[in-house]
Short mmCIF file of C-alpha atoms in Angstrom, two decimals:
data_model
loop_
_atom_site.label_atom_id
_atom_site.label_comp_id
_atom_site.label_asym_id
_atom_site.label_seq_id
_atom_site.Cartn_x
_atom_site.Cartn_y
_atom_site.Cartn_z
CA MET A 1180 0.00 0.00 0.00
CA GLN A 1181 2.80 2.35 0.98
CA SER A 1182 4.77 1.48 -2.12
CA ALA A 1183 1.75 2.12 -4.31
CA LEU A 1184 1.35 5.50 -2.67
CA ASP A 1185 4.98 6.35 -3.27
CA HIS A 1186 4.57 5.24 -6.84
CA THR A 1187 1.61 7.53 -7.30
CA VAL A 1188 3.31 10.48 -5.69
CA ALA A 1189 6.37 10.00 -7.83
CA PHE A 1190 4.28 9.97 -11.00
CA ALA A 1191 2.03 12.78 -9.95
CA SER A 1192 4.94 15.06 -9.31
CA SER A 1193 6.51 14.35 -12.67
CA GLY A 1194 3.44 13.63 -14.81
CA SER A 1195 5.76 11.90 -17.23
CA PHE A 1196 3.22 9.19 -18.00
CA LEU A 1197 1.32 11.78 -20.02
CA VAL A 1198 4.07 12.07 -22.60
CA GLN A 1199 5.14 8.45 -22.32
CA PRO A 1200 3.17 6.53 -24.91
CA SER A 1201 1.54 3.45 -23.47
CA THR A 1202 2.86 0.47 -25.41
CA GLY A 1203 -0.40 -1.41 -25.13
CA LEU A 1204 -2.39 1.56 -26.35
CA THR A 1205 0.03 2.16 -29.22
CA ILE A 1206 -0.30 -1.37 -30.53
CA TRP A 1207 -4.03 -1.50 -29.97
CA THR A 1208 -4.54 1.84 -31.65
CA ILE A 1209 -2.72 0.96 -34.84
CA VAL A 1210 -4.20 -2.53 -35.05
CA VAL A 1211 -7.74 -1.39 -34.36
CA PHE A 1212 -7.36 1.57 -36.69
CA LEU A 1213 -6.03 -0.51 -39.59
CA LEU A 1214 -8.73 -3.10 -39.02
CA SER A 1215 -11.44 -0.44 -38.99
CA MET A 1216 -10.00 1.09 -42.14
CA ALA A 1217 -9.90 -2.28 -43.87
CA ILE A 1218 -13.54 -2.96 -42.99
CA LEU A 1219 -14.67 0.51 -44.00
CA ALA A 1220 -12.69 0.46 -47.24
CA ARG A 1221 -13.84 -3.02 -48.16
CA TRP A 1222 -17.51 -3.00 -47.17
CA VAL A 1223 -18.69 0.43 -46.19
CA PHE A 1224 -17.23 3.13 -48.42
CA PRO A 1225 -18.11 1.32 -51.67
CA LEU A 1226 -21.70 0.98 -50.44
CA ILE A 1227 -21.91 4.66 -49.66
CA ARG A 1228 -20.33 5.59 -52.97
CA ARG A 1229 -22.69 3.33 -54.84
CA ALA A 1230 -25.69 4.78 -53.03
CA LEU A 1231 -24.53 8.32 -53.73
CA ASP A 1232 -23.78 7.55 -57.37
CA ARG A 1233 -27.13 5.89 -57.75
CA ARG A 1234 -28.92 8.79 -56.16
CA LYS A 1235 -27.06 11.15 -58.46
CA GLU A 1236 -28.11 9.02 -61.40
CA VAL A 1237 -31.70 8.97 -60.23
CA ILE A 1238 -31.68 12.73 -59.86
CA GLU A 1239 -30.10 13.20 -63.27
CA ASP A 1240 -32.58 10.78 -64.79
CA SER A 1241 -35.45 12.59 -63.14
CA ILE A 1242 -34.19 15.87 -64.49
CA ASP A 1243 -33.82 14.33 -67.94
CA ALA A 1244 -37.27 12.80 -67.75
CA ALA A 1245 -38.77 16.07 -66.61
CA GLU A 1246 -36.99 17.84 -69.45
CA ARG A 1247 -38.26 15.24 -71.89
CA THR A 1248 -41.79 15.48 -70.57
CA ARG A 1249 -41.68 19.23 -70.83
CA ARG A 1250 -40.43 19.05 -74.39
CA ASP A 1251 -43.18 16.54 -75.23
CA ALA A 1252 -45.76 18.75 -73.65
CA ASP A 1253 -44.45 21.73 -75.57
CA ARG A 1254 -44.56 19.77 -78.77
CA LEU A 1255 -48.08 18.58 -78.08
CA LEU A 1256 -49.20 22.07 -77.25
CA THR A 1257 -47.77 23.44 -80.48
CA GLU A 1258 -49.37 20.60 -82.34
CA TYR A 1259 -52.75 21.22 -80.78
CA GLN A 1260 -52.46 24.90 -81.39
CA GLU A 1261 -51.61 24.23 -85.01
CA ARG A 1262 -54.48 21.83 -85.29
CA LEU A 1263 -56.82 24.32 -83.69
CA THR A 1264 -55.72 27.05 -86.07
CA ASP A 1265 -56.18 24.63 -88.91
CA ALA A 1266 -59.66 23.71 -87.75
CA ARG A 1267 -60.59 27.35 -87.37
CA ARG A 1268 -59.31 28.09 -90.84
CA GLN A 1269 -61.21 25.15 -92.23
CA ALA A 1270 -64.38 26.24 -90.49
CA GLU A 1271 -63.97 29.73 -91.88
CA ASP A 1272 -63.37 28.19 -95.27
CA ILE A 1273 -66.50 26.13 -95.04
CA VAL A 1274 -68.59 29.08 -93.96
CA GLN A 1275 -67.08 31.19 -96.71
CA ARG A 1276 -67.77 28.54 -99.28
CA ALA A 1277 -71.32 28.06 -98.03
CA ARG A 1278 -71.87 31.78 -98.23
CA GLN A 1279 -70.48 31.85 -101.75
CA ALA A 1280 -72.61 28.90 -102.75
CA ALA A 1281 -75.65 30.59 -101.30
CA GLU A 1282 -74.81 33.76 -103.15
CA VAL A 1283 -74.26 31.92 -106.39
CA HIS A 1284 -77.48 30.07 -105.85
CA ALA A 1285 -79.36 33.26 -105.07
CA ARG A 1286 -77.87 35.00 -108.05
CA GLY A 1287 -78.77 32.03 -110.27
CA ALA A 1288 -82.32 32.00 -109.01
CA GLN A 1289 -82.61 35.70 -109.62
CA ALA A 1290 -81.28 35.33 -113.13
CA GLU A 1291 -83.59 32.47 -113.82
CA ALA A 1292 -86.55 34.40 -112.53
CA HIS A 1293 -85.52 37.31 -114.67
CA VAL A 1294 -85.21 35.12 -117.73
CA ARG A 1295 -88.53 33.51 -116.98
CA ARG A 1296 -90.22 36.87 -116.60
CA GLU A 1297 -88.63 38.06 -119.81
CA GLN A 1298 -89.89 34.96 -121.53
CA LEU A 1299 -93.38 35.45 -120.17
CA MET A 1300 -93.36 39.08 -121.16
CA GLU A 1301 -92.08 38.23 -124.61
CA GLN A 1302 -94.80 35.67 -125.00
CA THR A 1303 -97.41 38.12 -123.79
CA ARG A 1304 -96.08 40.73 -126.14
CA ARG A 1305 -96.23 38.30 -129.03
CA GLU A 1306 -99.76 37.31 -128.17
CA ILE A 1307 -100.80 40.94 -127.97
CA GLU A 1308 -99.17 41.59 -131.30
CA ALA A 1309 -100.95 38.63 -132.84
CA GLU A 1310 -104.25 39.74 -131.38
CA THR A 1311 -103.67 43.21 -132.64
CA ARG A 1312 -102.84 41.97 -136.05
CA ARG A 1313 -105.90 39.78 -136.08
CA ALA A 1314 -108.05 42.67 -134.91
CA ILE A 1315 -106.62 44.90 -137.60
CA GLU A 1316 -107.36 42.26 -140.22
CA GLU A 1317 -110.88 42.01 -138.90
CA ILE A 1318 -111.35 45.73 -138.91
CA ARG A 1319 -109.90 45.91 -142.34
CA SER A 1320 -112.31 43.34 -143.76
CA GLU A 1321 -115.20 44.93 -141.87
CA VAL A 1322 -114.31 48.30 -143.27
CA ALA A 1323 -114.11 46.80 -146.74
CA ASP A 1324 -117.52 45.24 -146.38
CA LEU A 1325 -119.00 48.43 -145.01
CA THR A 1326 -117.47 50.42 -147.79
CA VAL A 1327 -118.84 48.09 -150.40
CA MET A 1328 -122.22 48.35 -148.86
CA ALA A 1329 -121.98 52.07 -148.68
CA THR A 1330 -120.75 52.43 -152.16
CA GLU A 1331 -123.51 50.18 -153.39
CA LYS A 1332 -126.04 52.32 -151.71
CA VAL A 1333 -124.55 55.49 -153.05
CA THR A 1334 -123.87 54.50 -156.59
CA ARG A 1335 -126.10 51.64 -157.30
CA MET A 1336 -123.95 51.28 -160.19
CA ALA A 1337 -123.63 47.99 -161.66
CA LEU A 1338 -120.35 47.25 -160.86
CA THR A 1339 -119.82 43.69 -160.19
CA GLU A 1340 -119.18 42.62 -156.75
CA GLU A 1341 -115.76 41.58 -157.79
CA ASP A 1342 -114.87 44.95 -159.19
CA GLN A 1343 -116.12 46.79 -156.21
CA ARG A 1344 -114.25 44.65 -153.82
CA ARG A 1345 -111.06 45.08 -155.78
CA LEU A 1346 -111.45 48.79 -155.83
CA VAL A 1347 -112.19 49.04 -152.15
CA GLU A 1348 -109.34 46.87 -151.19
CA GLU A 1349 -107.04 49.02 -153.25
CA ALA A 1350 -108.32 52.02 -151.45
CA VAL A 1351 -108.11 50.44 -148.10
CA ARG A 1352 -104.57 49.37 -148.68
CA GLU A 1353 -103.64 52.94 -149.28
CA LEU A 1354 -105.02 53.83 -145.91
CA ASP A 1355 -102.51 53.98 -143.09
CA PHE A 1356 -103.41 51.80 -140.12
CA THR A 1357 -100.06 52.05 -138.52
CA GLU A 1358 -101.29 54.83 -136.32
CA LEU A 1359 -104.10 52.67 -135.15
CA SER A 1360 -101.74 49.85 -134.48
CA VAL A 1361 -99.45 52.12 -132.47
CA GLY A 1362 -102.37 53.49 -130.54
CA GLY A 1363 -103.62 50.00 -129.78
CA GLU A 1364 -100.27 49.02 -128.60
CA GLY A 1365 -99.89 52.00 -126.29
CA MET B 1017 -44.38 39.73 -6.90
CA SER B 1018 -46.32 40.78 -9.99
CA PHE B 1019 -43.10 41.54 -11.91
CA VAL B 1020 -42.19 37.87 -11.66
CA GLN B 1021 -45.53 36.88 -13.17
CA ASN B 1022 -45.05 39.38 -15.98
CA MET B 1023 -41.73 37.86 -17.02
CA SER B 1024 -41.47 35.50 -19.95
CA THR B 1025 -40.60 31.87 -19.25
CA ARG B 1026 -37.15 32.36 -20.67
CA ALA B 1027 -36.49 35.35 -18.47
CA LYS B 1028 -37.71 33.41 -15.43
CA ILE B 1029 -35.34 30.55 -16.19
CA GLY B 1030 -32.48 32.97 -16.82
CA TRP B 1031 -33.04 34.85 -13.57
CA GLY B 1032 -33.49 31.55 -11.74
CA PHE B 1033 -30.11 30.35 -12.95
CA LEU B 1034 -28.43 33.62 -12.13
CA ILE B 1035 -29.87 33.69 -8.61
CA ALA B 1036 -29.05 30.01 -8.02
CA TRP B 1037 -25.54 30.60 -9.29
CA LEU B 1038 -24.69 33.68 -7.27
CA GLY B 1039 -26.78 32.59 -4.28
CA GLY B 1040 -25.18 29.16 -4.30
CA THR B 1041 -21.76 30.76 -4.39
CA ILE B 1042 -22.63 32.87 -1.36
CA VAL B 1043 -24.19 29.90 0.47
CA PHE B 1044 -21.09 27.80 -0.13
CA ALA B 1045 -18.85 30.67 0.93
CA ILE B 1046 -20.80 31.08 4.17
CA ALA B 1047 -21.13 27.34 4.83
CA TYR B 1048 -17.51 26.43 4.22
CA GLY B 1049 -15.87 29.78 4.73
CA ILE B 1050 -13.48 31.59 2.45
CA THR B 1051 -10.39 30.16 4.07
CA SER B 1052 -8.87 27.14 2.45
CA HIS B 1053 -9.72 23.67 3.75
CA LYS B 1054 -7.69 21.33 1.60
CA ALA B 1055 -8.42 17.64 1.68
CA ALA B 1056 -5.74 15.47 3.26
CA SER B 1057 -4.93 13.69 0.00
CA ILE B 1058 -4.25 17.02 -1.67
CA VAL B 1059 -2.06 18.33 1.13
CA SER B 1060 -0.04 15.09 1.05
CA GLY B 1061 0.17 15.23 -2.73
CA GLN B 1062 -1.58 11.88 -3.08
CA PHE B 1063 -4.24 13.36 -5.32
CA SER B 1064 -3.13 14.83 -8.59
CA PRO B 1065 -5.49 16.19 -11.25
CA ILE B 1066 -3.64 14.40 -14.01
CA ASP B 1067 -4.03 11.02 -12.36
CA GLU B 1068 -7.31 10.46 -14.15
CA PHE B 1069 -5.35 10.22 -17.40
CA ARG B 1070 -3.12 7.47 -16.06
CA LEU B 1071 -3.60 4.15 -17.79
CA ASP B 1072 -3.73 1.39 -15.22
CA THR B 1073 -3.11 -1.98 -16.77
CA TRP B 1074 -6.26 -4.01 -16.17
CA PHE B 1075 -4.90 -7.24 -17.56
CA LYS B 1076 -2.51 -8.42 -20.23
CA ILE B 1077 -2.86 -10.51 -23.33
CA GLY B 1078 0.71 -11.66 -23.83
CA PRO B 1079 2.82 -8.52 -23.85
CA ILE B 1080 -0.12 -6.30 -24.79
CA ALA B 1081 -1.76 -4.48 -21.94
CA ILE B 1082 -5.46 -3.83 -21.81
CA ASN B 1083 -6.33 -0.56 -20.14
CA LYS B 1084 -8.83 2.26 -20.19
CA GLY B 1085 -7.37 3.73 -23.37
CA VAL B 1086 -7.60 0.42 -25.17
CA LEU B 1087 -11.22 0.07 -24.13
CA PHE B 1088 -11.95 3.50 -25.59
CA ILE B 1089 -10.17 2.61 -28.83
CA LEU B 1090 -12.17 -0.59 -29.13
CA LEU B 1091 -15.37 1.25 -28.32
CA ALA B 1092 -14.54 3.90 -30.91
CA ALA B 1093 -13.77 1.28 -33.54
CA VAL B 1094 -16.97 -0.65 -32.90
CA LEU B 1095 -19.05 2.52 -32.99
CA THR B 1096 -17.30 3.85 -36.09
CA VAL B 1097 -17.62 0.68 -38.09
CA GLY B 1098 -21.09 -0.06 -36.73
CA ILE B 1099 -22.57 3.33 -37.48
CA MET B 1100 -20.96 3.61 -40.89
CA PHE B 1101 -22.02 0.10 -41.80
CA TRP B 1102 -25.58 0.68 -40.63
CA VAL B 1103 -25.85 3.96 -42.51
CA ALA B 1104 -24.34 2.46 -45.64
CA ARG B 1105 -26.93 -0.32 -45.49
CA GLN B 1106 -29.73 2.14 -44.86
CA MET B 1107 -28.65 4.19 -47.83
CA GLN B 1108 -29.27 1.25 -50.13
CA ILE B 1109 -32.96 1.07 -49.35
CA ARG B 1110 -34.33 4.16 -47.69
CA ARG B 1111 -34.82 7.79 -48.32
CA PRO B 1112 -32.18 9.78 -46.47
CA ASN B 1113 -32.67 10.57 -42.80
CA ARG B 1114 -30.59 13.02 -40.84
CA VAL B 1115 -27.78 10.61 -39.96
CA GLN B 1116 -27.47 9.57 -43.57
CA VAL B 1117 -27.32 13.16 -44.70
CA ALA B 1118 -24.52 13.74 -42.22
CA VAL B 1119 -22.63 10.68 -43.44
CA GLU B 1120 -23.15 11.72 -47.05
CA TRP B 1121 -21.88 15.17 -46.24
CA PHE B 1122 -18.89 13.64 -44.51
CA TYR B 1123 -18.24 11.40 -47.51
CA ASP B 1124 -18.43 14.18 -50.07
CA PHE B 1125 -16.42 16.46 -47.85
CA THR B 1126 -13.64 13.88 -47.47
CA ARG B 1127 -13.70 13.14 -51.17
CA GLN B 1128 -13.27 16.82 -51.84
CA MET B 1129 -10.50 16.96 -49.27
CA THR B 1130 -8.54 14.18 -50.99
CA SER B 1131 -9.18 15.26 -54.56
CA GLU B 1132 -8.17 18.85 -53.92
CA ASN B 1133 -4.86 17.94 -52.34
CA MET B 1134 -3.78 14.89 -54.32
CA ASP B 1135 -3.85 13.77 -57.92
CA ASP B 1136 -6.51 11.25 -58.95
CA ARG B 1137 -4.42 8.16 -58.37
CA LEU B 1138 -3.33 9.15 -54.88
CA ALA B 1139 -6.78 10.44 -54.02
CA ARG B 1140 -8.31 7.08 -54.88
CA LYS B 1141 -5.61 5.24 -53.01
CA TYR B 1142 -5.72 7.33 -49.85
CA PHE B 1143 -9.39 8.18 -49.63
CA PRO B 1144 -10.06 5.28 -47.22
CA LEU B 1145 -7.17 6.38 -45.00
CA VAL B 1146 -8.23 10.02 -44.83
CA ALA B 1147 -11.89 9.15 -44.37
CA THR B 1148 -11.17 6.57 -41.68
CA LEU B 1149 -8.84 8.95 -39.84
CA PHE B 1150 -11.52 11.61 -39.91
CA VAL B 1151 -14.34 9.46 -38.63
CA PHE B 1152 -12.27 7.35 -36.28
CA ILE B 1153 -10.69 10.33 -34.52
CA LEU B 1154 -14.05 12.08 -34.46
CA VAL B 1155 -15.76 9.14 -32.76
CA THR B 1156 -12.84 8.70 -30.37
CA ASN B 1157 -13.06 12.39 -29.44
CA LEU B 1158 -16.84 12.32 -29.07
CA ILE B 1159 -17.06 9.29 -26.82
CA GLY B 1160 -14.44 11.10 -24.77
CA TYR B 1161 -17.20 13.44 -23.62
CA ILE B 1162 -19.50 10.72 -22.32
CA PRO B 1163 -19.04 10.10 -18.60
CA LEU B 1164 -18.32 6.42 -18.06
CA PRO B 1165 -17.49 4.54 -14.86
CA LEU B 1166 -13.92 3.71 -15.82
CA GLU B 1167 -11.69 5.47 -13.30
CA THR B 1168 -10.52 2.21 -11.72
CA SER B 1169 -7.97 3.86 -9.48
CA ASN B 1170 -10.76 5.72 -7.72
CA THR B 1171 -13.86 3.77 -6.78
CA PHE B 1172 -17.04 4.65 -4.97
CA ASN B 1173 -19.25 2.35 -2.98
CA LEU B 1174 -22.61 1.56 -4.53
CA PHE B 1175 -24.62 -0.90 -2.39
CA GLY B 1176 -21.43 -2.62 -1.39
CA VAL B 1177 -19.97 -2.79 -4.88
CA HIS B 1178 -16.85 -0.81 -5.64
CA VAL B 1179 -17.79 0.97 -8.84
CA PRO B 1180 -15.07 2.88 -10.66
CA SER B 1181 -15.68 6.61 -10.62
CA PHE B 1182 -17.36 8.21 -13.58
CA GLN B 1183 -15.08 10.27 -15.70
CA ILE B 1184 -14.84 11.70 -19.17
CA TYR B 1185 -11.80 10.19 -20.71
CA ALA B 1186 -10.53 10.32 -24.28
CA ALA B 1187 -7.97 7.98 -25.75
CA ASP B 1188 -6.39 11.03 -27.43
CA THR B 1189 -5.25 12.25 -24.04
CA ASN B 1190 -2.62 9.56 -24.02
CA VAL B 1191 0.08 10.54 -26.46
CA ALA B 1192 0.23 6.99 -27.79
CA PHE B 1193 -2.97 7.40 -29.80
CA PRO B 1194 -2.07 10.52 -31.80
CA LEU B 1195 1.58 9.51 -32.01
CA ILE B 1196 1.03 6.17 -33.68
CA LEU B 1197 -1.48 7.61 -36.15
CA ALA B 1198 0.85 10.51 -36.92
CA ALA B 1199 3.75 8.09 -37.32
CA MET B 1200 1.69 6.10 -39.81
CA VAL B 1201 0.93 9.25 -41.80
CA PHE B 1202 4.57 10.31 -41.56
CA LEU B 1203 5.74 6.97 -42.96
CA LEU B 1204 3.15 7.05 -45.74
CA PHE B 1205 3.87 10.53 -47.03
CA ASN B 1206 7.60 9.92 -46.98
CA TYR B 1207 7.09 6.61 -48.72
CA GLU B 1208 5.02 8.24 -51.44
CA GLY B 1209 7.58 11.01 -51.81
CA VAL B 1210 10.49 8.63 -52.15
CA ARG B 1211 8.54 6.38 -54.48
CA TYR B 1212 7.70 9.27 -56.77
CA HIS B 1213 10.96 11.24 -56.73
CA GLY B 1214 13.50 8.63 -55.67
CA PRO B 1215 15.45 9.13 -52.41
CA ILE B 1216 17.69 11.95 -53.67
CA GLY B 1217 14.93 13.54 -55.72
CA TYR B 1218 12.66 13.53 -52.68
CA VAL B 1219 15.16 15.52 -50.61
CA LYS B 1220 15.64 17.86 -53.57
CA SER B 1221 11.89 18.29 -53.91
CA LEU B 1222 11.77 19.55 -50.34
CA ILE B 1223 14.04 22.48 -51.12
CA PRO B 1224 12.31 25.58 -52.42
CA GLY B 1225 13.53 26.97 -55.74
CA GLY B 1226 15.85 29.94 -56.02
CA VAL B 1227 17.96 29.17 -52.94
CA GLY B 1228 21.51 30.47 -53.15
CA ARG B 1229 24.40 28.01 -52.92
CA GLY B 1230 25.71 29.56 -49.74
CA ILE B 1231 22.71 28.86 -47.57
CA LEU B 1232 21.72 25.64 -49.30
CA PRO B 1233 23.01 23.33 -46.53
CA LEU B 1234 21.12 25.33 -43.95
CA ILE B 1235 17.92 25.18 -46.00
CA VAL B 1236 18.31 21.42 -46.46
CA VAL B 1237 18.62 20.95 -42.72
CA ILE B 1238 15.65 23.20 -42.03
CA GLU B 1239 13.44 21.51 -44.61
CA ILE B 1240 14.30 18.01 -43.39
CA LEU B 1241 13.66 19.18 -39.87
CA SER B 1242 10.32 20.59 -40.93
CA VAL B 1243 9.34 17.21 -42.35
CA PHE B 1244 9.99 15.65 -38.96
CA LEU B 1245 8.21 18.50 -37.28
CA ARG B 1246 5.09 17.49 -39.16
CA LEU B 1247 5.12 14.25 -37.20
CA LEU B 1248 5.42 16.17 -33.97
CA SER B 1249 2.87 18.83 -34.84
CA LEU B 1250 0.30 16.25 -35.95
CA THR B 1251 0.78 14.38 -32.68
CA ILE B 1252 0.91 17.28 -30.30
CA ARG B 1253 -1.96 19.24 -31.87
CA LEU B 1254 -4.44 16.45 -31.33
CA TRP B 1255 -3.06 15.25 -28.01
CA ALA B 1256 -2.63 18.66 -26.39
CA ASN B 1257 -5.98 19.93 -27.57
CA LEU B 1258 -7.87 17.00 -26.14
CA LEU B 1259 -5.83 16.81 -22.96
CA ALA B 1260 -6.15 20.54 -22.33
CA GLY B 1261 -9.85 20.40 -23.07
CA HIS B 1262 -10.44 17.59 -20.63
CA LEU B 1263 -8.30 19.24 -17.97
CA LEU B 1264 -10.17 22.51 -18.41
CA ILE B 1265 -13.53 20.80 -18.13
CA ALA B 1266 -12.36 19.02 -14.99
CA PHE B 1267 -10.91 22.15 -13.42
CA MET B 1268 -13.89 24.33 -14.19
CA GLY B 1269 -16.28 21.53 -13.35
CA GLY B 1270 -15.19 21.57 -9.71
CA GLU B 1271 -11.63 20.32 -9.45
CA LEU B 1272 -10.11 23.76 -8.99
CA GLY B 1273 -12.28 24.32 -5.92
CA VAL B 1274 -11.17 21.00 -4.54
CA LEU B 1275 -7.51 21.73 -5.22
CA VAL B 1276 -7.56 25.06 -3.47
CA GLY B 1277 -9.94 23.80 -0.80
CA LEU B 1278 -12.68 26.37 -1.47
CA PRO B 1279 -16.04 24.77 -2.36
CA PHE B 1280 -17.64 28.05 -3.42
CA ILE B 1281 -15.11 28.35 -6.26
CA SER B 1282 -16.31 25.03 -7.64
CA TRP B 1283 -19.88 26.29 -7.67
CA PHE B 1284 -18.87 29.63 -9.11
CA LEU B 1285 -16.94 28.09 -12.01
CA LEU B 1286 -19.46 25.38 -12.83
CA PRO B 1287 -21.26 27.35 -15.61
CA LEU B 1288 -17.89 27.99 -17.24
CA GLY B 1289 -17.15 24.26 -17.05
CA VAL B 1290 -20.45 23.49 -18.77
CA LEU B 1291 -19.71 26.07 -21.47
CA ILE B 1292 -16.25 24.65 -22.08
CA PHE B 1293 -17.69 21.14 -22.20
CA VAL B 1294 -20.20 22.16 -24.88
CA PHE B 1295 -17.53 24.06 -26.79
CA GLU B 1296 -15.14 21.11 -26.71
CA ALA B 1297 -17.72 18.48 -27.58
CA THR B 1298 -19.35 20.38 -30.44
CA LEU B 1299 -16.42 22.20 -31.99
CA ILE B 1300 -13.02 20.93 -30.92
CA ALA B 1301 -13.86 17.24 -31.32
CA GLY B 1302 -14.85 17.70 -34.96
CA LEU B 1303 -12.26 20.35 -35.72
CA GLN B 1304 -9.32 18.30 -34.49
CA ALA B 1305 -10.47 15.22 -36.40
CA PHE B 1306 -10.89 17.35 -39.51
CA ILE B 1307 -7.46 18.96 -39.11
CA PHE B 1308 -5.75 15.60 -38.70
CA ALA B 1309 -7.49 14.22 -41.79
CA ILE B 1310 -6.89 17.21 -44.04
CA LEU B 1311 -3.25 17.52 -42.96
CA THR B 1312 -2.79 13.86 -43.87
CA ALA B 1313 -4.21 14.59 -47.32
CA ILE B 1314 -2.06 17.71 -47.69
CA TYR B 1315 1.16 16.02 -46.56
CA ILE B 1316 0.73 13.04 -48.87
CA GLY B 1317 -0.23 15.24 -51.81
CA ASP B 1318 2.66 17.56 -51.00
CA SER B 1319 5.27 14.83 -50.88
CA VAL B 1320 4.53 13.99 -54.52
CA HIS B 1321 4.00 17.43 -55.97
CA GLY B 1322 6.37 19.38 -53.75
CA HIS B 1323 5.26 22.41 -51.83
CA ASN B 1324 6.69 25.00 -54.17
#
């Protein structure tokens, strides 16, 4: 007990054990350290590196995928916009064409109606003309008959019927009925 | 007491701490006086604050002693490998959780550290070393802030069982731990240098360009010395930082009061001890591990490409 105390006092006063490396600790330290390093280098660090690399890859892939998706979306959007513009243009086209067709149709109908009216009027005019002519003929022959009768009454001359008629007709032909015709027409 | 009710919860807690702190100091000063009452073991010199860093041999396997430091190394190794392995497995199947994000950050950070200081071949070759140094030292440092019942030279009685005192111990506080790791790095960067330049070429590569003939011998000596100083600086930086940190925590956490025999000093310094503990555990532990790892990368890269 006394010797242990002396031992302690001797060390405490010098403190030399602090700077005197403990042999046991030295050997244990290097052995344990090298062993730890071997284990870490062999089994642990590669695992960590792999995990980090993989995570980096995953992140890069995700970024790539996102980029790709965005590009696809952009492309789709442009496509849809183009298609929409196209559709709008087509619709406008169709409307335009329909309007044109309607116009053409309307114009055609108008023209046809016009033609038809013209035809009807022409026909009417021709019928009137024919009637007029017939009426004139009738008047003419009536006048001739009346004249013959009148002449007969006045002259009582023995002119044959044939002669009289010829004479009257000659006279009548010299008469101008155009004025009558124009008046009838107006 | 309406002003107390009007205070926010945070203010109440703050004032409570302040009053407990100052009041406790006064209570201790009154109860134990402001004259020194040193414990007998301190007066006789039996108790020394650095004794907690002594490595008592628990038992031996052949010539190799098992002690507290060895236990911490083993614990650190198991935790390091276990956590890394678990996270690596998790990363294969799950979405990242916070631990995985931290490990990923660590991995990328270390990869950057190696690739910025070495060429591709060396970076690939030494990535496991740099990464393992980083994480291994970090875990060793961190478990050094967990109080564990391992102070076998100082036991307390718990229901008749002599339980070793709780203490925060770090394997880094024994110079053996940083020294052997630094020696390994030292051997590796010299090996790479000699392999790349040849023995003569390596020494030449250490000498900066444009040195006059007259002072050349001096420069050679200085440069070779500086190579060896790397071994020392790597060792001492880690060792001294951790040892000083642990000593400071112990002193501020009550030991100073015990040493001078004034209990109120222990109480007075306790908040400072807590602050230093947090500072050490959150910043120094990671920083020292990082510095050791990045210096390893720099030294190895340097030995091949020269530092000119």
